[in-house]
mmCIF file with all atom_site columns, C-alpha atoms and ligand atoms in Angstrom:
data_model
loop_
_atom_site.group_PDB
_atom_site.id
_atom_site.type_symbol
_atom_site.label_atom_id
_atom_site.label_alt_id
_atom_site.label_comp_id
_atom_site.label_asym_id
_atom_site.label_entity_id
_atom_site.label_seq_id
_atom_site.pdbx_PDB_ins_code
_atom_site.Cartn_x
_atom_site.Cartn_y
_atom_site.Cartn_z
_atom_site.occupancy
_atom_site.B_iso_or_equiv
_atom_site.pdbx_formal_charge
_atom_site.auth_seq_id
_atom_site.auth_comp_id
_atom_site.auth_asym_id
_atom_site.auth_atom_id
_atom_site.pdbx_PDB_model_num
ATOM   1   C CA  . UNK A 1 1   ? 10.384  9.366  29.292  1.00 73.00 ? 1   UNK A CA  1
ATOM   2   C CA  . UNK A 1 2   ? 12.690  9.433  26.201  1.00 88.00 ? 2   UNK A CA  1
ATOM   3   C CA  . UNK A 1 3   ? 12.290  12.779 24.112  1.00 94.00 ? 3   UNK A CA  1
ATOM   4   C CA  . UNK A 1 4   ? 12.863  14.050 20.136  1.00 95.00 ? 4   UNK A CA  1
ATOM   5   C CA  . UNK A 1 5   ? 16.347  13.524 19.531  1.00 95.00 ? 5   UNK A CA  1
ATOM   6   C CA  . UNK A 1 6   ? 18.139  16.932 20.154  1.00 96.00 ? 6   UNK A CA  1
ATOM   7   C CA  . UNK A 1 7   ? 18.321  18.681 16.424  1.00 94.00 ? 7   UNK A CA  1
ATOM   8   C CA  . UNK A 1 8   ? 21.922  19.513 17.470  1.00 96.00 ? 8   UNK A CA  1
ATOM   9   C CA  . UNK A 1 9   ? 22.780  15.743 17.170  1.00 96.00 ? 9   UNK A CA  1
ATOM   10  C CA  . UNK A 1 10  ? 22.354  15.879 13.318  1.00 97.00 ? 10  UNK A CA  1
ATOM   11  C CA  . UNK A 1 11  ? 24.245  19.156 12.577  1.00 97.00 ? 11  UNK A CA  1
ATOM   12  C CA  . UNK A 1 12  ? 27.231  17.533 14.701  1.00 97.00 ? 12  UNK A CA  1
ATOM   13  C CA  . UNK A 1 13  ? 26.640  14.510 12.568  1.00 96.00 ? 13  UNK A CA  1
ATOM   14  C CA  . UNK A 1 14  ? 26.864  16.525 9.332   1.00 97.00 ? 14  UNK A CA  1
ATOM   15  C CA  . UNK A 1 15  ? 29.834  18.875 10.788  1.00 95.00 ? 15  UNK A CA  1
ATOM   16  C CA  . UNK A 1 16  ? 31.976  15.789 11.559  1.00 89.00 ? 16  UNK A CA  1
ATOM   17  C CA  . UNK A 1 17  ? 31.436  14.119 8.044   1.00 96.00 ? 17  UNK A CA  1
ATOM   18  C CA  . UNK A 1 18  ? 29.647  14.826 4.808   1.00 97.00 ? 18  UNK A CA  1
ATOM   19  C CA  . UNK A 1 19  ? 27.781  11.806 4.573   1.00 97.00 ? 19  UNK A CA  1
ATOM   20  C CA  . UNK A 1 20  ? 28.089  10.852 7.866   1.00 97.00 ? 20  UNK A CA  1
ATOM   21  C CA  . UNK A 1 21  ? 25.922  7.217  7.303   1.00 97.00 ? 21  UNK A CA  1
ATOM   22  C CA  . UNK A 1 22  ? 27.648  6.621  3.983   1.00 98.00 ? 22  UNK A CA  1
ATOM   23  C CA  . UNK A 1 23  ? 24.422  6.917  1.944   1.00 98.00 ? 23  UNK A CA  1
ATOM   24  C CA  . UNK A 1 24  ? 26.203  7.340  -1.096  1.00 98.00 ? 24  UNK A CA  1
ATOM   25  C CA  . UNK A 1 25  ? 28.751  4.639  -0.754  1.00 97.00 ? 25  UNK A CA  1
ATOM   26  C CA  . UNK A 1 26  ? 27.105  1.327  1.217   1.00 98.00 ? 26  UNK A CA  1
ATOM   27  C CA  . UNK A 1 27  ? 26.235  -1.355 -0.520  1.00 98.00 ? 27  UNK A CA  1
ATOM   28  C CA  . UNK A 1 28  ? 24.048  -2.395 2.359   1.00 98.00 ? 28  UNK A CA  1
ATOM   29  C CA  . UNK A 1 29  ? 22.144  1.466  1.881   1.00 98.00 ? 29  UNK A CA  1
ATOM   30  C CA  . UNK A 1 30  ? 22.473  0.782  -1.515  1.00 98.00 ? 30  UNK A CA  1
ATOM   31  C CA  . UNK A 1 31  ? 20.493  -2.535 -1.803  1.00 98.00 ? 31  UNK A CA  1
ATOM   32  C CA  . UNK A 1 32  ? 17.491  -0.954 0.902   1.00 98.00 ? 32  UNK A CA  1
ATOM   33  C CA  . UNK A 1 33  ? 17.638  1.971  -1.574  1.00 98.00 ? 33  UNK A CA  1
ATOM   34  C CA  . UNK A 1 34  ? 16.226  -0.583 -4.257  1.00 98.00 ? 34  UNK A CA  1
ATOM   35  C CA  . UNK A 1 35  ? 13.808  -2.464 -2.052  1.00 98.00 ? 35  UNK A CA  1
ATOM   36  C CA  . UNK A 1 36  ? 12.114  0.278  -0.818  1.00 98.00 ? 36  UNK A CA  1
ATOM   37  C CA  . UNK A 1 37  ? 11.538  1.997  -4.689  1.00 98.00 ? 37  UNK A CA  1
ATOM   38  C CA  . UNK A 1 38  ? 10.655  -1.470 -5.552  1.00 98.00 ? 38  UNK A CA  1
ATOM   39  C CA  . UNK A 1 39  ? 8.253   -1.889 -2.724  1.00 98.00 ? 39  UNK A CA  1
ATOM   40  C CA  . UNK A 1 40  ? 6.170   0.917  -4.232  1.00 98.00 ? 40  UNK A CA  1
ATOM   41  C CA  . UNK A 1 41  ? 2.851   -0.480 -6.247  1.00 98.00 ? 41  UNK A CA  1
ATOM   42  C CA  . UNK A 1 42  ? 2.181   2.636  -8.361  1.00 98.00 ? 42  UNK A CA  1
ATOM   43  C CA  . UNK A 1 43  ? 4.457   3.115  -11.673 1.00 98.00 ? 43  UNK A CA  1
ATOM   44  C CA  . UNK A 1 44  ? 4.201   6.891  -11.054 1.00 98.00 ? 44  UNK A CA  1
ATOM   45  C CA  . UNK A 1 45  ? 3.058   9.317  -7.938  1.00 98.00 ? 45  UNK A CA  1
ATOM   46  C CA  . UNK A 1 46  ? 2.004   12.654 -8.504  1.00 98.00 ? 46  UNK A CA  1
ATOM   47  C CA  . UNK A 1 47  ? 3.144   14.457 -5.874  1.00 98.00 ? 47  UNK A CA  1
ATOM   48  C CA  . UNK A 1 48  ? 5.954   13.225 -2.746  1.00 99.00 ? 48  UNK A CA  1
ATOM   49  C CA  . UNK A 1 49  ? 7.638   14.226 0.152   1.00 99.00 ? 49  UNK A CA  1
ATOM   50  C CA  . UNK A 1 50  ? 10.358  12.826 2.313   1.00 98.00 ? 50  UNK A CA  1
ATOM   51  C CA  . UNK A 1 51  ? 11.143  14.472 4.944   1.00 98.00 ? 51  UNK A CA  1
ATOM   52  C CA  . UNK A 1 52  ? 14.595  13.944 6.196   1.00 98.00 ? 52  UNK A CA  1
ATOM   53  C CA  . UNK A 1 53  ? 16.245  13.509 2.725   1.00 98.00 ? 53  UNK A CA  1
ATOM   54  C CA  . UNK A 1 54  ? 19.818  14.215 4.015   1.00 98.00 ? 54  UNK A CA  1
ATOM   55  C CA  . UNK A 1 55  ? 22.153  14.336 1.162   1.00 98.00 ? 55  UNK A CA  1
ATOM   56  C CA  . UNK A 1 56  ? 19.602  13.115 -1.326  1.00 98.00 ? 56  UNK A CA  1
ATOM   57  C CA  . UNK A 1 57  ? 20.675  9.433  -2.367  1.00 98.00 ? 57  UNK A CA  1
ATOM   58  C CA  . UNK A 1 58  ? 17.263  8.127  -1.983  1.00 98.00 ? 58  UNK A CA  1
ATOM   59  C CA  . UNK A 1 59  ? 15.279  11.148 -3.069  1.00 99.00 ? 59  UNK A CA  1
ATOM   60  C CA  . UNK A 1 60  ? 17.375  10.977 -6.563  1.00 98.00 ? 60  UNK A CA  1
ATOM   61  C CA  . UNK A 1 61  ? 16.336  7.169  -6.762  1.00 98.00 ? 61  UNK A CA  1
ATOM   62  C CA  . UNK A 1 62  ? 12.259  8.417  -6.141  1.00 98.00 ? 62  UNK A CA  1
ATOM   63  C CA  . UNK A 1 63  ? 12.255  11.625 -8.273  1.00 98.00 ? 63  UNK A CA  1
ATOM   64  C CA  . UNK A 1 64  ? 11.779  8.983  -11.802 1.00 98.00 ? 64  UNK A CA  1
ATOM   65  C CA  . UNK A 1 65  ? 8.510   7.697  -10.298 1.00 98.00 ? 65  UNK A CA  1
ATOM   66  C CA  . UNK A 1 66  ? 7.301   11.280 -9.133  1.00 98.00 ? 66  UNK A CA  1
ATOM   67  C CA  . UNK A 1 67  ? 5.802   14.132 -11.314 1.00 98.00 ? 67  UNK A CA  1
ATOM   68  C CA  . UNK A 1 68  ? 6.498   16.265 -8.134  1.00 98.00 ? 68  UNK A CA  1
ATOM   69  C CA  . UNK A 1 69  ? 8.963   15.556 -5.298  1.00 98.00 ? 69  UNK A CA  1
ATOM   70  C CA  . UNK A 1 70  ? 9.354   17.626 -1.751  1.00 98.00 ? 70  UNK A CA  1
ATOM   71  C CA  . UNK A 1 71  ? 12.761  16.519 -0.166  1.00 98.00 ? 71  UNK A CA  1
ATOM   72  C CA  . UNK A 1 72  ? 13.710  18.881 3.078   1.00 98.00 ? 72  UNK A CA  1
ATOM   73  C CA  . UNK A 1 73  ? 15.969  18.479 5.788   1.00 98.00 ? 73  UNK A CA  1
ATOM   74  C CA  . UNK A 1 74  ? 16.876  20.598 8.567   1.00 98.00 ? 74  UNK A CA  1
ATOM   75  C CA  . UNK A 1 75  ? 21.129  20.341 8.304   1.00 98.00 ? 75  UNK A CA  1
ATOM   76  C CA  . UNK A 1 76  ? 22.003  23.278 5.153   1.00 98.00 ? 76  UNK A CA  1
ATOM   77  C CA  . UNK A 1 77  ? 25.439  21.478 4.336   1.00 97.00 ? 77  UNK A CA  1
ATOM   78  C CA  . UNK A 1 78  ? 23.248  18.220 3.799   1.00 98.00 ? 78  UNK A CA  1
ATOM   79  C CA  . UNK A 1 79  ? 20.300  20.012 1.525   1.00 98.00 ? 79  UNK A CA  1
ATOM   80  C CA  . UNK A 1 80  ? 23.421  22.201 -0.368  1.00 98.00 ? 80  UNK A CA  1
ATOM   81  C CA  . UNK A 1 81  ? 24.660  18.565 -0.905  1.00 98.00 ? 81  UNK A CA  1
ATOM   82  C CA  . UNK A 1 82  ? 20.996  17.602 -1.721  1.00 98.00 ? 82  UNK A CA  1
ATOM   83  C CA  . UNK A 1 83  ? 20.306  20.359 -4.051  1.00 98.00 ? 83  UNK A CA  1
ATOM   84  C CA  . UNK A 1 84  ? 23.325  19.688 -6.288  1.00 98.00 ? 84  UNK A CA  1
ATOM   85  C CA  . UNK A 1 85  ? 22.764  15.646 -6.505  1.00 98.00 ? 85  UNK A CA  1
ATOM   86  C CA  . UNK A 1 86  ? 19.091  16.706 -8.071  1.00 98.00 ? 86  UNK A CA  1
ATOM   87  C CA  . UNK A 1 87  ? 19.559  19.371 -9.973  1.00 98.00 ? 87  UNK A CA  1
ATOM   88  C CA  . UNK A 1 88  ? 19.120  17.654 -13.301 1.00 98.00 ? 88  UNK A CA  1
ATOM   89  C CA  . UNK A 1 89  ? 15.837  16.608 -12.091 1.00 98.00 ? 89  UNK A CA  1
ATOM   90  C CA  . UNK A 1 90  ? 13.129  19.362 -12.359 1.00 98.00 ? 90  UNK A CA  1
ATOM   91  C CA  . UNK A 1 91  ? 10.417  17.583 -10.862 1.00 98.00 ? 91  UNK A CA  1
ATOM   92  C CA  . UNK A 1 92  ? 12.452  18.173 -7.397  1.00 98.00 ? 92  UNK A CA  1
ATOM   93  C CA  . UNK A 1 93  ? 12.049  20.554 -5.055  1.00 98.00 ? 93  UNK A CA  1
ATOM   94  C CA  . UNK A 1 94  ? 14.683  20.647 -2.110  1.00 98.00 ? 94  UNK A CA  1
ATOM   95  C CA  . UNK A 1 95  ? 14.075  22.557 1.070   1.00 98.00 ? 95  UNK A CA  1
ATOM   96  C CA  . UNK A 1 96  ? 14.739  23.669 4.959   1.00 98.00 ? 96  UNK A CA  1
ATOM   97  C CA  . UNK A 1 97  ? 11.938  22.448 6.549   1.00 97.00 ? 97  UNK A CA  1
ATOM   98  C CA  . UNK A 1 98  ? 11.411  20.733 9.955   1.00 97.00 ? 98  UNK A CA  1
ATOM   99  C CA  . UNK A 1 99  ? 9.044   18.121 10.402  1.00 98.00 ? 99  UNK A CA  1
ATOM   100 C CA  . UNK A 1 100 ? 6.455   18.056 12.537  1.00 97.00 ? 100 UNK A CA  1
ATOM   101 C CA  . UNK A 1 101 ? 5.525   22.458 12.794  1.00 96.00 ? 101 UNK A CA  1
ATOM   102 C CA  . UNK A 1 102 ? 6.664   22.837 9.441   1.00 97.00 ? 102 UNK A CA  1
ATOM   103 C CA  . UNK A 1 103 ? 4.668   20.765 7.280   1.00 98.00 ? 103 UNK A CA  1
ATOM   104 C CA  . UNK A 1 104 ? 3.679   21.315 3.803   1.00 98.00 ? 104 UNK A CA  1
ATOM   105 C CA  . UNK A 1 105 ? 0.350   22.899 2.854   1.00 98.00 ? 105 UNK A CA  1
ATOM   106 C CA  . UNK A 1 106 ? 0.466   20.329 0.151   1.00 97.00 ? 106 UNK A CA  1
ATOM   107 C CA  . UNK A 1 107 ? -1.493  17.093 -0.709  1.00 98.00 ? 107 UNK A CA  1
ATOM   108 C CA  . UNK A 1 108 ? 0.048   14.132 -1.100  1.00 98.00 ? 108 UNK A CA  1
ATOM   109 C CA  . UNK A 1 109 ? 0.061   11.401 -2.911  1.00 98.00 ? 109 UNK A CA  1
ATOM   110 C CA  . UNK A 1 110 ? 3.158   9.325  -1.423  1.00 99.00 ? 110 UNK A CA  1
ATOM   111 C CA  . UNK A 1 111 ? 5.275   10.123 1.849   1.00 99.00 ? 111 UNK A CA  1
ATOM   112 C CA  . UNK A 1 112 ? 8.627   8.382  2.754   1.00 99.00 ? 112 UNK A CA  1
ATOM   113 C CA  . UNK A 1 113 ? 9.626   8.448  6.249   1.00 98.00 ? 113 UNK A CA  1
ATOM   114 C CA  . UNK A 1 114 ? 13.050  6.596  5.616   1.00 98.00 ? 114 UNK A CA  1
ATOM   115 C CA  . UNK A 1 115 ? 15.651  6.090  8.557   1.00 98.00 ? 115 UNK A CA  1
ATOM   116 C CA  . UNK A 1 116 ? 13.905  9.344  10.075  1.00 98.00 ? 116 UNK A CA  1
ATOM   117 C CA  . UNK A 1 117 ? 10.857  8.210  12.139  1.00 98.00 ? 117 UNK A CA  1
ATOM   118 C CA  . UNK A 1 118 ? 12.619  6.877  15.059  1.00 98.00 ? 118 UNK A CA  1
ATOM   119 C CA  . UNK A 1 119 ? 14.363  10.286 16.146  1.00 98.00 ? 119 UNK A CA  1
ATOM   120 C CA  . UNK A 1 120 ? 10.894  11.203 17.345  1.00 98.00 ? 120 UNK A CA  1
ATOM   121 C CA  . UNK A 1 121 ? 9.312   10.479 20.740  1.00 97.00 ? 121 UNK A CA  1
ATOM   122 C CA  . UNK A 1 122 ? 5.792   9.138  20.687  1.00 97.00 ? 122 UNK A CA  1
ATOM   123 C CA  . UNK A 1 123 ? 4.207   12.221 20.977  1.00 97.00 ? 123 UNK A CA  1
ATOM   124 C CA  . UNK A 1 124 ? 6.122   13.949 18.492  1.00 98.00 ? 124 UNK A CA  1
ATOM   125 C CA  . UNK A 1 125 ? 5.426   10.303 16.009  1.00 98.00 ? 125 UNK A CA  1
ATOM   126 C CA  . UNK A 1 126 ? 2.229   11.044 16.718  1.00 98.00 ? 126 UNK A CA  1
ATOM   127 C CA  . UNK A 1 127 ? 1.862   14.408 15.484  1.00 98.00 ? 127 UNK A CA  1
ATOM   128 C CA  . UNK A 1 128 ? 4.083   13.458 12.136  1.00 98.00 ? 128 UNK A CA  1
ATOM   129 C CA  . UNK A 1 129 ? 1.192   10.680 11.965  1.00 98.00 ? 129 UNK A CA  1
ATOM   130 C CA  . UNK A 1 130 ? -1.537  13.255 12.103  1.00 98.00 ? 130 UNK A CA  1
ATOM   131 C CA  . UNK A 1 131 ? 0.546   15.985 9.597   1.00 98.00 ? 131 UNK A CA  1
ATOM   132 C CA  . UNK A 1 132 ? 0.530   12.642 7.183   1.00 98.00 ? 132 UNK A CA  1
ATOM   133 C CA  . UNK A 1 133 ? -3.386  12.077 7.299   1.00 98.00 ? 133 UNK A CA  1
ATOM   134 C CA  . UNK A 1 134 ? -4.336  15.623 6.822   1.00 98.00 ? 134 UNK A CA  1
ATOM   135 C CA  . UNK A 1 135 ? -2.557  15.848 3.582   1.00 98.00 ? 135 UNK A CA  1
ATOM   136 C CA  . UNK A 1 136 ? -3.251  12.411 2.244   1.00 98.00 ? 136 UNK A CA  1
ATOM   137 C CA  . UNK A 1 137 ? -6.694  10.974 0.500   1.00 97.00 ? 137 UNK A CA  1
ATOM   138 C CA  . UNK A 1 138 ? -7.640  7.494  0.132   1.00 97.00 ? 138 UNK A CA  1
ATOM   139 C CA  . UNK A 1 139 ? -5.339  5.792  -1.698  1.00 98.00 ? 139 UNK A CA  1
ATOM   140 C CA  . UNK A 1 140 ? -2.114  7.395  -0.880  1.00 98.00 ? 140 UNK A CA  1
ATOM   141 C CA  . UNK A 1 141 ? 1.158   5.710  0.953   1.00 98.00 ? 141 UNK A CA  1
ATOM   142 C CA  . UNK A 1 142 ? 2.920   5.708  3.262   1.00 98.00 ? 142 UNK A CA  1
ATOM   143 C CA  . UNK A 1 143 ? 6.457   3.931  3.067   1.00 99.00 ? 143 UNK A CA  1
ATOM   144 C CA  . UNK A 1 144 ? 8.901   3.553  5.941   1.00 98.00 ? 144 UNK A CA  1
ATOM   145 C CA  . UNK A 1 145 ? 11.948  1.744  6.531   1.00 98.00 ? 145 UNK A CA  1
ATOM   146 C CA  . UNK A 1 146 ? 14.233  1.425  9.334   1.00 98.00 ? 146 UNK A CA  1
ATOM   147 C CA  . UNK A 1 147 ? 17.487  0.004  11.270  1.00 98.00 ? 147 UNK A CA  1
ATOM   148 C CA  . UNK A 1 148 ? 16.213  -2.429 13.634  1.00 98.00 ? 148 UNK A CA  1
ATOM   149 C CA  . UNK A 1 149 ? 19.566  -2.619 15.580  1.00 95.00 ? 149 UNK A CA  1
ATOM   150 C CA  . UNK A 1 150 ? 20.363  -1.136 19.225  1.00 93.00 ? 150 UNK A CA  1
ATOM   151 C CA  . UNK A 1 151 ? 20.400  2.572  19.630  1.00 94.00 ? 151 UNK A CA  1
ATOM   152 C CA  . UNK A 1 152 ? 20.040  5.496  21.604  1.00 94.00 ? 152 UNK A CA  1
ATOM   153 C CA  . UNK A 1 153 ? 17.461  7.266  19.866  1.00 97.00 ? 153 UNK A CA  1
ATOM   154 C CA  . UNK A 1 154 ? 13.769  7.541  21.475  1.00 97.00 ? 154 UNK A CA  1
ATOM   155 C CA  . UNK A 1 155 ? 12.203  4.875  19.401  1.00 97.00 ? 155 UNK A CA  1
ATOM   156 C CA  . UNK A 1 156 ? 13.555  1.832  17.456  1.00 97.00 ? 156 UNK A CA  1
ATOM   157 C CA  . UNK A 1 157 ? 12.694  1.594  14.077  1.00 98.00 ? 157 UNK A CA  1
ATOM   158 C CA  . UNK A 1 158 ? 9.880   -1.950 15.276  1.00 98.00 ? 158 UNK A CA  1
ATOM   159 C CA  . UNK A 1 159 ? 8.684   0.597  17.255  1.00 98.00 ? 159 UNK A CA  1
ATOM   160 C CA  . UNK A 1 160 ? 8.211   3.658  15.313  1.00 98.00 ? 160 UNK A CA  1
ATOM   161 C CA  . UNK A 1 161 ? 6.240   0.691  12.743  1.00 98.00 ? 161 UNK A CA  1
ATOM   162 C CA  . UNK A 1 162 ? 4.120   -0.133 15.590  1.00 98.00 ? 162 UNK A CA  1
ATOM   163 C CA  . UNK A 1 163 ? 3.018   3.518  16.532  1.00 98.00 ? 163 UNK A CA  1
ATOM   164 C CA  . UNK A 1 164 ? 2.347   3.669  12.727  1.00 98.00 ? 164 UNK A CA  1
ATOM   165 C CA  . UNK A 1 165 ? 0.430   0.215  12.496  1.00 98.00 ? 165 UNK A CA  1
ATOM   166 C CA  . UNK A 1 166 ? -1.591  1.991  15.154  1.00 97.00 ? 166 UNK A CA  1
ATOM   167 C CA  . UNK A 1 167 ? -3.142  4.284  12.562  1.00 98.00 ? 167 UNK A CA  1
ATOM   168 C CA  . UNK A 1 168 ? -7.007  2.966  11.301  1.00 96.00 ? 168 UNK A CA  1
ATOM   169 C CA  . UNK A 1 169 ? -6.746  5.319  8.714   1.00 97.00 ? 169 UNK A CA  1
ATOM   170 C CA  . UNK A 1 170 ? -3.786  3.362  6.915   1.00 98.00 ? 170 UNK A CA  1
ATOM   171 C CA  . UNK A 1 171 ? -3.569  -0.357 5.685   1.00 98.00 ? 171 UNK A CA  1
ATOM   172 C CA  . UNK A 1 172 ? -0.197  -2.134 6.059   1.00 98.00 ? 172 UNK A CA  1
ATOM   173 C CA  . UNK A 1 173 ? 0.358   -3.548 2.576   1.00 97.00 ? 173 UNK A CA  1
ATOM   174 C CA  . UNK A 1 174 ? 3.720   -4.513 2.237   1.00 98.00 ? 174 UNK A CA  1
ATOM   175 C CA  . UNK A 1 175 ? 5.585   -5.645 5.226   1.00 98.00 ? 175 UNK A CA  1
ATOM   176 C CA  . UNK A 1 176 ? 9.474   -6.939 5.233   1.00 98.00 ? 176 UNK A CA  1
ATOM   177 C CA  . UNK A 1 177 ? 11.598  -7.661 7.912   1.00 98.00 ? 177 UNK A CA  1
ATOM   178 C CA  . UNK A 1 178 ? 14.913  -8.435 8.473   1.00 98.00 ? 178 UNK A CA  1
ATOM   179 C CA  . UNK A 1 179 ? 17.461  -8.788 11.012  1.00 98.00 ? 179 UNK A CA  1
ATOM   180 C CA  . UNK A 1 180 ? 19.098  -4.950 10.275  1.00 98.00 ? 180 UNK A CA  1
ATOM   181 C CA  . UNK A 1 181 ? 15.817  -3.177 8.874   1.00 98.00 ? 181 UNK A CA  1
ATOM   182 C CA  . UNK A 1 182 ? 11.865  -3.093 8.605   1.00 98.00 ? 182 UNK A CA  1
ATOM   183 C CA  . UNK A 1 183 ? 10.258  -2.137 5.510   1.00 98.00 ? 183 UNK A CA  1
ATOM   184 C CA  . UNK A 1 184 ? 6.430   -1.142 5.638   1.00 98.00 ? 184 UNK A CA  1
ATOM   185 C CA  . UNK A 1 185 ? 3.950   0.308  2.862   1.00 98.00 ? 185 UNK A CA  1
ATOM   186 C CA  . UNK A 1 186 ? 1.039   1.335  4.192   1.00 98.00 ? 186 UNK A CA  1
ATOM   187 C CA  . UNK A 1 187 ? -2.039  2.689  2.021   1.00 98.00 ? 187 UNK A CA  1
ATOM   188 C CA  . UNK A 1 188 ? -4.604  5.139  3.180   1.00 98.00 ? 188 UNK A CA  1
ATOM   189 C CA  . UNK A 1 189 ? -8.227  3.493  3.076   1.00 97.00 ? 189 UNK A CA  1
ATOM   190 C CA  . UNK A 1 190 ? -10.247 6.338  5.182   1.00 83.00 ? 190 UNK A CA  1
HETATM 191 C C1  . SAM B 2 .   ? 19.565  9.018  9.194   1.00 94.07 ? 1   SAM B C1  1
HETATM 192 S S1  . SAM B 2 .   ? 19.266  10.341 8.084   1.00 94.07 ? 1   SAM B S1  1
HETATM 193 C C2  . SAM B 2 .   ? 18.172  9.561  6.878   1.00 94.07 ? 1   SAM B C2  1
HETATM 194 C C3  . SAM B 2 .   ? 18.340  10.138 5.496   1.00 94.07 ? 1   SAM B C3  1
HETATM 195 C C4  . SAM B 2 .   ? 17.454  9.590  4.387   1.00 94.07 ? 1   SAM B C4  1
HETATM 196 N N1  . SAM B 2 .   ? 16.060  9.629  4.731   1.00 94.07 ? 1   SAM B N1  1
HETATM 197 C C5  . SAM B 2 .   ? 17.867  8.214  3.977   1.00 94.07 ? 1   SAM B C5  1
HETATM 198 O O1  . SAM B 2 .   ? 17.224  7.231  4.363   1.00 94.07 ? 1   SAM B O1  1
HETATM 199 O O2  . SAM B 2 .   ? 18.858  8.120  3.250   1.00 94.07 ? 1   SAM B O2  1
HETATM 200 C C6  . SAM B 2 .   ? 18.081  11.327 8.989   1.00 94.07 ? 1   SAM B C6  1
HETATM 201 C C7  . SAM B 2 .   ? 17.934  12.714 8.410   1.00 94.07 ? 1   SAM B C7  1
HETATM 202 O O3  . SAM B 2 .   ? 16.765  13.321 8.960   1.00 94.07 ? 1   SAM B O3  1
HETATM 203 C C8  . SAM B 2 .   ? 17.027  14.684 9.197   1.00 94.07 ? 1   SAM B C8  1
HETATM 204 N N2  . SAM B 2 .   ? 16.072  15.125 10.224  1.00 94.07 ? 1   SAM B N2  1
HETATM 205 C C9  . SAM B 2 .   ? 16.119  14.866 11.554  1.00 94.07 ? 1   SAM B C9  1
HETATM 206 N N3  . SAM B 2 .   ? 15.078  15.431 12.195  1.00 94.07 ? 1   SAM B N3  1
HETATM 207 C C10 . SAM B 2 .   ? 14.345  16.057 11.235  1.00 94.07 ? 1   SAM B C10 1
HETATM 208 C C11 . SAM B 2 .   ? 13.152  16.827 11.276  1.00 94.07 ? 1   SAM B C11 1
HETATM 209 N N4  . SAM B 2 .   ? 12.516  17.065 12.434  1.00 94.07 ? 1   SAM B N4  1
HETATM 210 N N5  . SAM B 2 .   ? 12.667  17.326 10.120  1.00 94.07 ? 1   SAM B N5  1
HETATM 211 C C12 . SAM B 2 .   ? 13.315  17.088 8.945   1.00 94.07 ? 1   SAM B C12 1
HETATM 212 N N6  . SAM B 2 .   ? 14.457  16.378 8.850   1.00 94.07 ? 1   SAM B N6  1
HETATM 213 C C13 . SAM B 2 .   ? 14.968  15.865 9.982   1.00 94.07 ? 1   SAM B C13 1
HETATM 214 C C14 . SAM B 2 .   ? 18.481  14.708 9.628   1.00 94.07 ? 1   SAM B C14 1
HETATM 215 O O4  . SAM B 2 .   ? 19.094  15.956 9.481   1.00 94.07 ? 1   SAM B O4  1
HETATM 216 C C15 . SAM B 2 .   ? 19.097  13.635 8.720   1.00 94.07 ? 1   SAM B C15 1
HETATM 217 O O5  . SAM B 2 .   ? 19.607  14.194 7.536   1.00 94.07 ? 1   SAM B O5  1
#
């Protein structure tokens, strides 16, 4: 049975390269960037997290929509690079935090699991998936996106969707697929 991805893997990643997926500089990161903010219904959220916010490209392209935005990671060369990207933006909070044990005492109004789901095993999915409904309400999302290619992590990214999809606490309401990525929003309705 395939296990969490070793935590060691992503400070080797970060050790061996600064942005070691080329968030910052892929057009193909770029454009998924822009779909997912565009996938979201609501003009503004009140309060966010994303978990796994690496060097912060993504987080800086949420923080105009959010009043309040928790972005954590659990590399310190990738936050440090993090903290500096967003530190015109006061509405963002970056921070070591590890995902599932550490979870915010916060409530929620929109969580982003981007690129980060699939480095869990089912079990460990399973308790991100239960961290997410305890600090959620009716009405919040849920948006995650994904490679869909070959890997050697313990869950693709269809996968990780499906475990998700599983949920009958959450709605799917915006689905996209294509050959390199999935794209899901999915809106709390219990
Ligand atoms: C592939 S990157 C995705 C970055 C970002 N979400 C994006 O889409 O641009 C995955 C990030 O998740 C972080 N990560 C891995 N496991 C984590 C965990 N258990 N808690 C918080 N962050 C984690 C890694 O350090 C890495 O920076």
């Amino acid at each position: 049975m395939k296990v969490s991805t070793d935590r060691q893997y992503f400070h080797n990643m970060y050790a061996d390269a600064d942005d070691p997926w080329s968030f910052a500089t892929s057009s193909y990161e770029q454009r998924k960037y822009t779909l997912t903010v565009d996938s979201l219904p609501r003009e503004r959220y009140l309060s966010a997290f994303e978990p796994g916010c690496s060097i912060g490209v993504l987080t800086e392209l949420l923080a105009p929509r959010c009043d309040s935005l928790l972005a954590t990671d659990i590399v310190p060369c990738a936050l440090e690079q993090a903290t500096k990207r967003l530190e015109d933006y006061e509405n963002v909070m970056v921070d070591y935090r590890a995902i599932p044990e550490s979870w915010p005492d916060e409530t929620f109004d929109l969580i982003v699991l981007s690129e980060v789901a699939y480095y869990f095993d089912t079990r460990s999915l399973r308790d991100v998936l239960e961290h997410v409904e305890c600090s959620t309400g009716p009405g919040a999302h849920l948006i995650g996106v994904h490679w869909r290619g070959e890997t050697d992590y313990p869950l693709t990214g269809d996968e990780a969707h499906a475990l998700i999809d599983e949920r009958k606490s959450l709605r799917n309401v915006v689905h996209h697929v294509e050959y390199e990525f999935v794209l899901d929003l999915w809106e709390r309705v219990t």
